[in-house]
PDB file of C-alpha atoms in Angstrom:
ATOM      1  CA  MET A  15     -17.886  -8.019   5.058  1.00 74.00           C
ATOM      2  CA  VAL A  16     -19.531  -4.533   3.640  1.00 64.00           C
ATOM      3  CA  ASN A  17     -19.999  -3.205  -0.361  1.00 62.00           C
ATOM      4  CA  ALA A  18     -18.981  -0.140  -1.828  1.00 54.00           C
ATOM      5  CA  GLY A  19     -22.082   2.009  -1.873  1.00 51.00           C
ATOM      6  CA  ALA A  20     -24.271   2.400  -4.917  1.00 52.00           C
ATOM      7  CA  THR A  21     -23.062   5.306  -5.354  1.00 73.00           C
ATOM      8  CA  GLY A  22     -19.758   3.934  -6.615  1.00 82.00           C
ATOM      9  CA  PRO A  23     -16.531   3.595  -4.533  1.00 91.00           C
ATOM     10  CA  PRO A  24     -15.437   5.062  -1.742  1.00 95.00           C
ATOM     11  CA  PRO A  25     -13.377   8.270  -0.778  1.00 97.00           C
ATOM     12  CA  ALA A  26      -9.082   7.838  -0.915  1.00 98.00           C
ATOM     13  CA  ARG A  27      -7.934   7.687   2.303  1.00 97.00           C
ATOM     14  CA  ALA A  28      -5.136   9.200   3.650  1.00 97.00           C
ATOM     15  CA  LEU A  29      -1.491   7.006   3.632  1.00 98.00           C
ATOM     16  CA  ALA A  30      -0.892   7.491   7.344  1.00 96.00           C
ATOM     17  CA  GLN A  31      -3.977   5.404   7.628  1.00 96.00           C
ATOM     18  CA  LEU A  32      -3.894   2.752   5.081  1.00 97.00           C
ATOM     19  CA  LEU A  33      -0.896   1.714   6.476  1.00 96.00           C
ATOM     20  CA  THR A  34      -2.152   1.914  10.153  1.00 95.00           C
ATOM     21  CA  ILE A  35      -3.032  -0.921  12.511  1.00 97.00           C
ATOM     22  CA  ASP A  36      -4.482   0.585  15.331  1.00 95.00           C
ATOM     23  CA  ASP A  37      -7.234  -0.970  17.259  1.00 97.00           C
ATOM     24  CA  GLN A  38      -9.149  -2.628  14.802  1.00 98.00           C
ATOM     25  CA  THR A  39     -10.322  -7.252  16.108  1.00 98.00           C
ATOM     26  CA  ASP A  40     -10.351 -10.107  14.606  1.00 98.00           C
ATOM     27  CA  GLU A  41     -13.944 -12.083  14.366  1.00 98.00           C
ATOM     28  CA  ASN A  42     -13.448 -13.393  18.579  1.00 97.00           C
ATOM     29  CA  GLY A  43     -13.144  -9.334  19.150  1.00 97.00           C
ATOM     30  CA  ARG A  44      -9.197 -10.203  19.504  1.00 98.00           C
ATOM     31  CA  LEU A  45      -6.929  -7.014  18.666  1.00 98.00           C
ATOM     32  CA  LEU A  46      -4.605  -7.842  16.107  1.00 98.00           C
ATOM     33  CA  LEU A  47      -2.265  -5.666  18.384  1.00 97.00           C
ATOM     34  CA  GLU A  48      -2.347  -7.367  21.321  1.00 96.00           C
ATOM     35  CA  ASP A  49      -0.295  -5.796  23.900  1.00 93.00           C
ATOM     36  CA  SER A  50       0.724  -3.117  21.564  1.00 94.00           C
ATOM     37  CA  ALA A  51      -2.961  -1.548  21.247  1.00 95.00           C
ATOM     38  CA  SER A  52      -2.869   1.467  22.886  1.00 95.00           C
ATOM     39  CA  GLY A  53      -4.392   1.399  26.444  1.00 95.00           C
ATOM     40  CA  ASP A  54      -8.208   2.480  25.489  1.00 96.00           C
ATOM     41  CA  ALA A  55      -8.029  -0.392  22.924  1.00 97.00           C
ATOM     42  CA  GLN A  56      -6.875  -2.857  25.414  1.00 96.00           C
ATOM     43  CA  ARG A  57      -9.358  -1.553  28.323  1.00 96.00           C
ATOM     44  CA  ALA A  58     -12.111  -1.855  25.749  1.00 96.00           C
ATOM     45  CA  ALA A  59     -11.447  -5.294  25.229  1.00 96.00           C
ATOM     46  CA  ARG A  60     -11.821  -6.952  28.933  1.00 96.00           C
ATOM     47  CA  ARG A  61     -15.044  -4.862  29.152  1.00 96.00           C
ATOM     48  CA  ARG A  62     -15.930  -7.100  26.132  1.00 96.00           C
ATOM     49  CA  GLY A  63     -14.704 -10.175  28.349  1.00 97.00           C
ATOM     50  CA  ILE A  64     -11.844 -10.682  25.622  1.00 97.00           C
ATOM     51  CA  PRO A  65      -8.866 -12.618  27.847  1.00 96.00           C
ATOM     52  CA  MET A  66      -6.289 -10.997  28.414  1.00 94.00           C
ATOM     53  CA  GLN A  67      -4.373 -13.406  30.831  1.00 96.00           C
ATOM     54  CA  SER A  68      -0.368 -12.846  31.163  1.00 95.00           C
ATOM     55  CA  GLY A  69       1.941 -16.186  32.832  1.00 97.00           C
ATOM     56  CA  SER A  70       5.368 -16.476  33.138  1.00 97.00           C
ATOM     57  CA  SER A  71       7.882 -17.819  30.246  1.00 97.00           C
ATOM     58  CA  PRO A  72       8.770 -21.981  30.135  1.00 97.00           C
ATOM     59  CA  TYR A  73      11.041 -21.965  27.524  1.00 97.00           C
ATOM     60  CA  ARG A  74      14.051 -22.916  27.859  1.00 97.00           C
ATOM     61  CA  ASP A  75      15.393 -23.337  24.814  1.00 97.00           C
ATOM     62  CA  THR A  76      15.396 -19.811  24.388  1.00 97.00           C
ATOM     63  CA  PRO A  77      17.045 -18.502  27.188  1.00 97.00           C
ATOM     64  CA  SER A  78      16.599 -14.271  26.909  1.00 97.00           C
ATOM     65  CA  ARG A  79      12.649 -15.114  26.890  1.00 96.00           C
ATOM     66  CA  PHE A  80      12.855 -18.038  29.832  1.00 97.00           C
ATOM     67  CA  GLY A  81      10.812 -16.430  32.565  1.00 97.00           C
ATOM     68  CA  GLY A  82       9.307 -13.555  31.274  1.00 96.00           C
ATOM     69  CA  ARG A  83       5.798 -11.890  31.148  1.00 96.00           C
ATOM     70  CA  MET A  84       3.911 -13.869  27.845  1.00 97.00           C
ATOM     71  CA  ASN A  85       0.098 -12.578  26.960  1.00 96.00           C
ATOM     72  CA  VAL A  86      -1.259 -16.391  27.409  1.00 97.00           C
ATOM     73  CA  SER A  87      -4.728 -15.856  26.382  1.00 97.00           C
ATOM     74  CA  ALA A  88      -3.061 -14.729  22.349  1.00 96.00           C
ATOM     75  CA  TYR A  89      -0.884 -17.087  22.522  1.00 97.00           C
ATOM     76  CA  GLU A  90      -4.229 -19.667  23.082  1.00 97.00           C
ATOM     77  CA  ALA A  91      -6.828 -17.282  20.443  1.00 96.00           C
ATOM     78  CA  PHE A  92      -3.719 -18.287  18.629  1.00 97.00           C
ATOM     79  CA  ARG A  93      -3.533 -22.258  18.500  1.00 97.00           C
ATOM     80  CA  PRO A  94      -6.603 -23.468  16.550  1.00 97.00           C
ATOM     81  CA  ASP A  95      -5.395 -20.879  13.904  1.00 97.00           C
ATOM     82  CA  VAL A  96      -1.840 -22.846  13.594  1.00 98.00           C
ATOM     83  CA  ALA A  97      -2.504 -24.844  10.160  1.00 98.00           C
ATOM     84  CA  GLY A  98      -3.848 -22.495   8.621  1.00 98.00           C
ATOM     85  CA  VAL A  99      -1.079 -19.917   9.495  1.00 98.00           C
ATOM     86  CA  LEU A 100       1.105 -22.826   8.241  1.00 98.00           C
ATOM     87  CA  ASP A 101      -1.064 -22.776   5.113  1.00 98.00           C
ATOM     88  CA  GLY A 102      -1.098 -19.535   4.275  1.00 98.00           C
ATOM     89  CA  PHE A 103       3.005 -19.138   4.807  1.00 98.00           C
ATOM     90  CA  ALA A 104       2.969 -21.714   2.421  1.00 97.00           C
ATOM     91  CA  TRP A 105       0.350 -20.401  -0.123  1.00 97.00           C
ATOM     92  CA  LEU A 106       1.738 -16.898   0.264  1.00 96.00           C
ATOM     93  CA  ALA A 107       5.584 -18.732  -0.062  1.00 93.00           C
ATOM     94  CA  GLU A 108       3.948 -20.077  -3.222  1.00 94.00           C
ATOM     95  CA  GLN A 109       2.566 -17.595  -4.556  1.00 95.00           C
ATOM     96  CA  ARG A 110       5.684 -15.431  -4.430  1.00 92.00           C
ATOM     97  CA  SER A 111       7.758 -18.369  -6.360  1.00 88.00           C
ATOM     98  CA  THR A 112       5.357 -17.546  -9.295  1.00 88.00           C
ATOM     99  CA  VAL A 113       7.452 -13.634  -8.546  1.00 86.00           C
ATOM    100  CA  ASP A 114      10.974 -15.495  -8.583  1.00 79.00           C
ATOM    101  CA  ALA A 115      11.394 -19.074  -8.036  1.00 70.00           C
ATOM    102  CA  ALA A 116      15.500 -17.853  -8.527  1.00 69.00           C
ATOM    103  CA  THR A 117      14.988 -16.167  -4.405  1.00 73.00           C
ATOM    104  CA  PRO A 118      16.504 -18.884  -2.541  1.00 79.00           C
ATOM    105  CA  ALA A 119      15.021 -19.713   0.878  1.00 79.00           C
ATOM    106  CA  SER A 120      17.189 -16.689   2.611  1.00 88.00           C
ATOM    107  CA  ALA A 121      17.014 -14.046   5.147  1.00 92.00           C
ATOM    108  CA  GLN A 122      15.115 -12.450   1.577  1.00 92.00           C
ATOM    109  CA  ARG A 123      12.961 -14.198   1.722  1.00 93.00           C
ATOM    110  CA  LEU A 124      11.681 -14.304   4.605  1.00 95.00           C
ATOM    111  CA  TYR A 125      11.043 -10.682   5.214  1.00 95.00           C
ATOM    112  CA  GLU A 126       9.256 -11.091   1.838  1.00 95.00           C
ATOM    113  CA  ALA A 127       6.663 -12.822   3.346  1.00 96.00           C
ATOM    114  CA  SER A 128       6.222 -11.495   6.387  1.00 97.00           C
ATOM    115  CA  TYR A 129       5.500  -8.046   4.498  1.00 98.00           C
ATOM    116  CA  LEU A 130       2.738  -9.873   2.862  1.00 98.00           C
ATOM    117  CA  GLY A 131       1.361 -11.085   6.062  1.00 98.00           C
ATOM    118  CA  LEU A 132       1.665  -7.236   7.345  1.00 98.00           C
ATOM    119  CA  THR A 133      -0.079  -6.495   4.114  1.00 98.00           C
ATOM    120  CA  LEU A 134      -2.086  -8.804   4.142  1.00 98.00           C
ATOM    121  CA  PRO A 135      -5.284  -7.386   6.732  1.00 98.00           C
ATOM    122  CA  LEU A 136      -4.300  -3.749   5.477  1.00 98.00           C
ATOM    123  CA  VAL A 137      -6.029  -5.035   2.061  1.00 98.00           C
ATOM    124  CA  LEU A 138      -8.812  -6.356   3.460  1.00 98.00           C
ATOM    125  CA  LEU A 139      -9.437  -3.727   5.766  1.00 98.00           C
ATOM    126  CA  HIS A 140      -8.804  -0.878   3.384  1.00 98.00           C
ATOM    127  CA  ARG A 141     -10.188  -1.952   0.071  1.00 98.00           C
ATOM    128  CA  ALA A 142     -12.939  -0.336  -1.529  1.00 97.00           C
ATOM    129  CA  VAL A 143     -14.247  -4.115  -2.852  1.00 95.00           C
ATOM    130  CA  ALA A 144     -15.863  -6.412   0.230  1.00 95.00           C
ATOM    131  CA  PRO A 145     -14.027  -5.169   3.042  1.00 97.00           C
ATOM    132  CA  PHE A 146     -13.394  -6.361   6.114  1.00 98.00           C
ATOM    133  CA  ARG A 147     -14.911  -4.249   8.965  1.00 97.00           C
ATOM    134  CA  PRO A 148     -12.427  -3.164  11.471  1.00 97.00           C
ATOM    135  CA  HIS A 149     -14.251  -4.744  14.184  1.00 97.00           C
ATOM    136  CA  ASP A 150     -15.607  -8.337  15.260  1.00 97.00           C
ATOM    137  CA  GLU A 151     -15.151  -9.654  11.771  1.00 98.00           C
ATOM    138  CA  LEU A 152     -11.021 -10.464  10.159  1.00 98.00           C
ATOM    139  CA  PRO A 153     -10.789 -13.659  10.089  1.00 98.00           C
ATOM    140  CA  ALA A 154      -9.074 -14.901  12.825  1.00 98.00           C
ATOM    141  CA  VAL A 155      -6.227 -16.549  10.714  1.00 98.00           C
ATOM    142  CA  VAL A 156      -5.213 -13.212   8.699  1.00 98.00           C
ATOM    143  CA  ALA A 157      -5.667 -12.183  12.269  1.00 98.00           C
ATOM    144  CA  SER A 158      -3.263 -14.408  13.915  1.00 98.00           C
ATOM    145  CA  ILE A 159      -0.638 -14.754  10.234  1.00 98.00           C
ATOM    146  CA  PHE A 160      -0.367 -10.953  10.652  1.00 98.00           C
ATOM    147  CA  LYS A 161       0.429 -11.480  14.890  1.00 98.00           C
ATOM    148  CA  ALA A 162       3.503 -14.093  13.822  1.00 97.00           C
ATOM    149  CA  SER A 163       4.497 -11.913  10.613  1.00 98.00           C
ATOM    150  CA  ARG A 164       5.902  -9.067  13.206  1.00 97.00           C
ATOM    151  CA  GLY A 165       7.514 -10.700  14.947  1.00 95.00           C
ATOM    152  CA  LEU A 166       8.760 -12.821  12.407  1.00 97.00           C
ATOM    153  CA  PHE A 167       9.920  -8.795  10.160  1.00 97.00           C
ATOM    154  CA  ALA A 168      11.876  -7.226  12.848  1.00 96.00           C
ATOM    155  CA  VAL A 169      13.819 -10.724  12.540  1.00 97.00           C
ATOM    156  CA  ALA A 170      14.402 -10.814   8.805  1.00 96.00           C
ATOM    157  CA  VAL A 171      15.052  -6.974   8.752  1.00 96.00           C
ATOM    158  CA  ALA A 172      18.078  -7.356  11.348  1.00 96.00           C
ATOM    159  CA  MET A 173      18.980  -9.950   9.288  1.00 95.00           C
ATOM    160  CA  ARG A 174      19.747  -7.691   6.467  1.00 92.00           C
ATOM    161  CA  ASN A 175      20.723  -4.993   8.352  1.00 92.00           C
ATOM    162  CA  ASP A 176      23.761  -7.203   9.670  1.00 93.00           C
ATOM    163  CA  GLY A 177      24.376  -8.744   6.370  1.00 91.00           C
ATOM    164  CA  VAL A 178      23.311 -12.076   7.394  1.00 90.00           C
ATOM    165  CA  GLY A 179      21.655 -15.241   5.315  1.00 80.00           C
ATOM    166  CA  ARG A 180      20.726 -12.082   2.421  1.00 76.00           C
ATOM    167  CA  HIS A 181      21.309 -13.884  -0.480  1.00 78.00           C
ATOM    168  CA  GLU A 182      22.118 -17.061   0.427  1.00 84.00           C
ATOM    169  CA  GLU A 183      19.917 -20.591   2.255  1.00 88.00           C
ATOM    170  CA  LEU A 184      19.735 -20.584   5.533  1.00 91.00           C
ATOM    171  CA  PRO A 185      18.375 -23.235   7.661  1.00 94.00           C
ATOM    172  CA  ALA A 186      15.275 -22.228  10.322  1.00 96.00           C
ATOM    173  CA  ALA A 187      17.207 -23.191  13.024  1.00 96.00           C
ATOM    174  CA  ALA A 188      20.070 -20.451  11.539  1.00 95.00           C
ATOM    175  CA  VAL A 189      16.935 -18.135  11.818  1.00 96.00           C
ATOM    176  CA  VAL A 190      15.086 -19.183  15.679  1.00 97.00           C
ATOM    177  CA  ASP A 191      19.275 -18.898  16.811  1.00 97.00           C
ATOM    178  CA  PHE A 192      19.604 -15.167  14.980  1.00 97.00           C
ATOM    179  CA  ALA A 193      17.352 -14.025  17.001  1.00 97.00           C
ATOM    180  CA  GLU A 194      17.606 -15.986  20.324  1.00 97.00           C
ATOM    181  CA  ARG A 195      21.396 -13.656  20.298  1.00 97.00           C
ATOM    182  CA  GLY A 196      19.409 -10.431  19.378  1.00 96.00           C
ATOM    183  CA  GLY A 197      16.780 -10.463  22.181  1.00 96.00           C
ATOM    184  CA  HIS A 198      14.137 -10.771  19.533  1.00 96.00           C
ATOM    185  CA  PHE A 199      11.547 -13.002  21.822  1.00 96.00           C
ATOM    186  CA  VAL A 200      11.489  -9.974  24.072  1.00 96.00           C
ATOM    187  CA  ARG A 201       9.946  -6.459  23.351  1.00 91.00           C
ATOM    188  CA  ARG A 202      10.939  -4.231  25.671  1.00 86.00           C
ATOM    189  CA  GLN A 203       7.678  -1.467  25.128  1.00 82.00           C
ATOM    190  CA  PRO A 204       6.131  -3.170  27.159  1.00 83.00           C
ATOM    191  CA  ARG A 205       8.367  -5.639  28.650  1.00 89.00           C
ATOM    192  CA  ARG A 206       6.428  -9.494  26.528  1.00 94.00           C
ATOM    193  CA  VAL A 207       8.435 -12.579  25.225  1.00 97.00           C
ATOM    194  CA  CYS A 208       7.008 -13.628  22.472  1.00 96.00           C
ATOM    195  CA  ALA A 209       4.177 -17.094  23.494  1.00 96.00           C
ATOM    196  CA  ALA A 210       4.628 -19.011  20.858  1.00 97.00           C
ATOM    197  CA  PRO A 211       6.803 -22.389  21.239  1.00 97.00           C
ATOM    198  CA  THR A 212      10.369 -22.762  20.010  1.00 97.00           C
ATOM    199  CA  ARG A 213       9.644 -25.735  17.350  1.00 97.00           C
ATOM    200  CA  LEU A 214       6.303 -23.958  16.667  1.00 98.00           C
ATOM    201  CA  ILE A 215       8.599 -20.514  15.810  1.00 98.00           C
ATOM    202  CA  GLU A 216      10.812 -22.621  13.622  1.00 98.00           C
ATOM    203  CA  ARG A 217       8.438 -24.612  11.668  1.00 98.00           C
ATOM    204  CA  THR A 218       6.964 -21.376  10.620  1.00 98.00           C
ATOM    205  CA  ILE A 219       9.919 -20.428   9.573  1.00 97.00           C
ATOM    206  CA  GLY A 220      10.717 -23.339   7.502  1.00 96.00           C
ATOM    207  CA  VAL A 221       7.935 -23.344   5.491  1.00 97.00           C
ATOM    208  CA  ILE A 222       8.468 -19.995   4.899  1.00 95.00           C
ATOM    209  CA  LEU A 223      11.879 -20.782   3.862  1.00 93.00           C
ATOM    210  CA  THR A 224      10.990 -23.946   1.951  1.00 90.00           C
ATOM    211  CA  GLY A 225       6.997 -23.879   1.205  1.00 89.00           C
ATOM    212  CA  GLY A 226       6.737 -27.815   2.575  1.00 91.00           C
ATOM    213  CA  GLY A 227       5.694 -28.807   5.877  1.00 94.00           C
ATOM    214  CA  ALA A 228       2.337 -27.408   5.104  1.00 98.00           C
ATOM    215  CA  ASP A 229      -0.391 -26.999   2.099  1.00 98.00           C
ATOM    216  CA  ALA A 230      -0.748 -24.304   0.271  1.00 97.00           C
ATOM    217  CA  ALA A 231      -3.766 -26.051  -1.936  1.00 98.00           C
ATOM    218  CA  ALA A 232      -5.734 -26.200   1.847  1.00 98.00           C
ATOM    219  CA  SER A 233      -5.356 -22.501   2.525  1.00 98.00           C
ATOM    220  CA  GLN A 234      -7.665 -20.298   2.898  1.00 98.00           C
ATOM    221  CA  LEU A 235      -6.085 -17.015   1.624  1.00 98.00           C
ATOM    222  CA  PRO A 236      -7.029 -17.248  -1.692  1.00 98.00           C
ATOM    223  CA  GLU A 237     -10.552 -17.118  -1.077  1.00 97.00           C
ATOM    224  CA  TRP A 238     -10.624 -13.814   0.464  1.00 98.00           C
ATOM    225  CA  VAL A 239      -7.156 -11.915  -1.526  1.00 98.00           C
ATOM    226  CA  ALA A 240      -5.475 -12.097  -4.785  1.00 97.00           C
ATOM    227  CA  PHE A 241      -2.138 -12.928  -4.009  1.00 97.00           C
ATOM    228  CA  ALA A 242      -1.018 -10.253  -7.494  1.00 96.00           C
ATOM    229  CA  SER A 243      -3.006  -7.453  -5.250  1.00 96.00           C
ATOM    230  CA  LEU A 244      -1.750  -8.511  -2.197  1.00 98.00           C
ATOM    231  CA  TRP A 245       1.743  -8.391  -3.921  1.00 98.00           C
ATOM    232  CA  ARG A 246       1.776  -4.801  -5.403  1.00 98.00           C
ATOM    233  CA  CYS A 247       0.441  -3.000  -3.091  1.00 98.00           C
ATOM    234  CA  TYR A 248       3.331  -4.946  -0.892  1.00 98.00           C
ATOM    235  CA  ARG A 249       5.917  -3.414  -3.640  1.00 97.00           C
ATOM    236  CA  VAL A 250       4.514   0.392  -2.697  1.00 98.00           C
ATOM    237  CA  GLN A 251       4.677  -0.029   0.590  1.00 98.00           C
ATOM    238  CA  ASP A 252       8.919  -1.752   0.373  1.00 97.00           C
ATOM    239  CA  GLU A 253       9.419   1.065  -2.028  1.00 98.00           C
ATOM    240  CA  LEU A 254       8.651   3.851   0.559  1.00 98.00           C
ATOM    241  CA  SER A 255       9.548   2.206   3.504  1.00 97.00           C
ATOM    242  CA  GLU A 256      13.247   2.540   1.557  1.00 97.00           C
ATOM    243  CA  ALA A 257      13.184   5.743   0.887  1.00 98.00           C
ATOM    244  CA  LEU A 258      11.645   6.429   3.745  1.00 98.00           C
ATOM    245  CA  SER A 259      14.016   4.908   5.592  1.00 96.00           C
ATOM    246  CA  THR A 260      17.083   6.671   3.248  1.00 96.00           C
ATOM    247  CA  TYR A 261      15.551  10.488   4.569  1.00 97.00           C
ATOM    248  CA  ARG A 262      15.184   9.587   7.966  1.00 97.00           C
ATOM    249  CA  TYR A 263      19.637   8.680   8.256  1.00 96.00           C
ATOM    250  CA  VAL A 264      19.959  11.483   6.186  1.00 96.00           C
ATOM    251  CA  MET A 265      18.637  13.716   9.026  1.00 96.00           C
ATOM    252  CA  ASP A 266      19.880  11.854  11.372  1.00 95.00           C
ATOM    253  CA  GLN A 267      23.033  12.841  10.238  1.00 94.00           C
ATOM    254  CA  LEU A 268      22.456  16.199   9.501  1.00 95.00           C
ATOM    255  CA  THR A 269      21.215  16.839  12.855  1.00 94.00           C
ATOM    256  CA  ARG A 270      24.281  15.380  14.367  1.00 93.00           C
ATOM    257  CA  SER A 271      26.909  17.593  12.719  1.00 91.00           C
ATOM    258  CA  ALA A 272      25.010  20.705  13.182  1.00 88.00           C
ATOM    259  CA  PRO A 273      22.083  20.365  15.504  1.00 90.00           C
ATOM    260  CA  ALA A 274      19.120  22.193  14.351  1.00 89.00           C
ATOM    261  CA  SER A 275      16.194  23.416  16.845  1.00 89.00           C
ATOM    262  CA  ARG A 276      13.578  22.349  14.711  1.00 93.00           C
ATOM    263  CA  PRO A 277      14.114  19.775  11.235  1.00 93.00           C
ATOM    264  CA  GLU A 278      12.697  23.009   8.913  1.00 94.00           C
ATOM    265  CA  GLN A 279      16.306  24.486   9.556  1.00 95.00           C
ATOM    266  CA  LEU A 280      18.093  21.719   8.332  1.00 96.00           C
ATOM    267  CA  PHE A 281      16.907  22.525   4.252  1.00 97.00           C
ATOM    268  CA  PRO A 282      19.809  24.868   3.189  1.00 96.00           C
ATOM    269  CA  ARG A 283      22.155  21.882   4.260  1.00 96.00           C
ATOM    270  CA  LEU A 284      23.929  19.429   1.678  1.00 96.00           C
ATOM    271  CA  VAL A 285      23.750  15.706   1.506  1.00 96.00           C
ATOM    272  CA  PRO A 286      26.503  14.158   1.677  1.00 91.00           C
ATOM    273  CA  GLY A 287      27.556  12.682  -1.247  1.00 90.00           C
ATOM    274  CA  SER A 288      25.363  14.504  -3.509  1.00 90.00           C
ATOM    275  CA  PRO A 289      25.009  18.257  -5.118  1.00 90.00           C
ATOM    276  CA  GLY A 290      21.789  18.484  -4.275  1.00 95.00           C
ATOM    277  CA  THR A 291      20.604  19.660  -0.579  1.00 97.00           C
ATOM    278  CA  PHE A 292      18.593  18.455   2.038  1.00 97.00           C
ATOM    279  CA  GLY A 293      15.050  20.560   0.757  1.00 97.00           C
ATOM    280  CA  GLN A 294      15.217  19.456  -2.791  1.00 97.00           C
ATOM    281  CA  LEU A 295      15.997  15.492  -0.977  1.00 97.00           C
ATOM    282  CA  THR A 296      12.593  16.411   1.396  1.00 98.00           C
ATOM    283  CA  GLU A 297      10.178  17.371  -2.523  1.00 98.00           C
ATOM    284  CA  ALA A 298      11.492  14.340  -3.755  1.00 98.00           C
ATOM    285  CA  VAL A 299      10.857  12.232  -0.731  1.00 98.00           C
ATOM    286  CA  LEU A 300       7.186  14.286  -0.437  1.00 98.00           C
ATOM    287  CA  ALA A 301       6.733  13.003  -4.307  1.00 98.00           C
ATOM    288  CA  HIS A 302       6.887   9.689  -3.872  1.00 98.00           C
ATOM    289  CA  ALA A 303       5.013   8.919  -0.491  1.00 98.00           C
ATOM    290  CA  ASN A 304       2.143  11.407  -2.857  1.00 98.00           C
ATOM    291  CA  SER A 305       2.914   8.758  -5.356  1.00 98.00           C
ATOM    292  CA  ALA A 306       3.346   6.178  -3.164  1.00 98.00           C
ATOM    293  CA  GLN A 307      -0.485   7.361  -1.454  1.00 98.00           C
ATOM    294  CA  ALA A 308      -2.356   7.645  -5.216  1.00 98.00           C
ATOM    295  CA  GLN A 309      -0.958   4.060  -6.236  1.00 98.00           C
ATOM    296  CA  LEU A 310      -2.293   2.389  -3.213  1.00 98.00           C
ATOM    297  CA  ASN A 311      -5.955   3.952  -3.163  1.00 98.00           C
ATOM    298  CA  ARG A 312      -5.326   2.622  -7.071  1.00 98.00           C
ATOM    299  CA  LEU A 313      -4.791  -1.156  -6.550  1.00 98.00           C
ATOM    300  CA  LEU A 314      -7.774  -0.825  -3.478  1.00 98.00           C
ATOM    301  CA  GLY A 315      -9.935   0.677  -5.807  1.00 97.00           C
ATOM    302  CA  ARG A 316     -10.843   4.246  -3.386  1.00 97.00           C
ATOM    303  CA  ALA A 317     -11.704   7.072  -5.613  1.00 95.00           C
ATOM    304  CA  GLY A 318      -9.868  10.262  -5.933  1.00 94.00           C
ATOM    305  CA  ASP A 319      -7.139  11.604  -4.633  1.00 95.00           C
ATOM    306  CA  ALA A 320      -6.433  12.204  -0.498  1.00 97.00           C
ATOM    307  CA  PRO A 321      -5.451  15.348   0.731  1.00 97.00           C
ATOM    308  CA  PRO A 322      -1.864  15.896  -0.337  1.00 98.00           C
ATOM    309  CA  ILE A 323       1.132  14.620   1.908  1.00 98.00           C
ATOM    310  CA  GLY A 324       2.714  17.590   3.455  1.00 97.00           C
ATOM    311  CA  PHE A 325       6.336  17.794   5.253  1.00 97.00           C
ATOM    312  CA  PRO A 326       4.663  17.402   9.059  1.00 96.00           C
ATOM    313  CA  ASP A 327       2.994  14.687   7.392  1.00 96.00           C
ATOM    314  CA  LEU A 328       6.120  13.314   6.134  1.00 97.00           C
ATOM    315  CA  LEU A 329       7.734  13.490   9.245  1.00 96.00           C
ATOM    316  CA  ARG A 330       4.675  11.993  11.468  1.00 95.00           C
ATOM    317  CA  LEU A 331       5.621   8.846   8.874  1.00 95.00           C
ATOM    318  CA  LEU A 332       9.141   8.782   9.850  1.00 93.00           C
TER     319      LEU A 332
END
């Protein structure tokens, strides 16, 4: 880990940088994004001798991925971290209960835990005090929690969008069944299937939903991050994500009703169900994005102000 210099905390970073994982690697040199990383990053990993072998999926209990190509090397690297990943999710579940113990073992809980897992490396890589270097230093168990969280988050979002188990208790097997029926074990680009055994996926979901089946006290996560800081960063991201999702939906609706060659041409149009224009909505969302940028930099201990987010930046965030 590195420390802030003697001259003071490092400067603020742009929102897109704070929210993005691209070519970062863990302590073993493995890419956090694995097959989703850029071609250049994958080629660089291979040159460094990082195994990137693929194979055929043997999991007949999830027919959607049986016979599909899976990243064998990624799962082999993941296996030593299984206990740490489960303990980490148990710790996140335990700490989450201190915020709101009334939340049932629902899709909402899966959403929050997986979002926290996605936020974890962002905090550890971008914070001002003792950040991990972007390459070859982040603990492998943190990278593994991030990788597991990517798939679980997609399932949780789909369940929330479909109104499935959002606020009622769910057995882990029901989540696995939903993921299988919805094709969530198969990624389209690049086309790969999840490499983890179904029983491990179900066990991980069970730990997240109930906190049982693993030892929160054994997790190393509290050595690296304070939950309160992680939770606040997640909340800022989540609120911004909701605002951007609504904005993108409105833009799509306006474009369908009357196509525009440039997004700026939508500004004078009224937003359906609102007395305001799309231009006014854009100003409000830009203010929200700039506030989120300032909040995240402050939470991460970074100094000063990053360049303000403009409309082109906003479009890229979508």
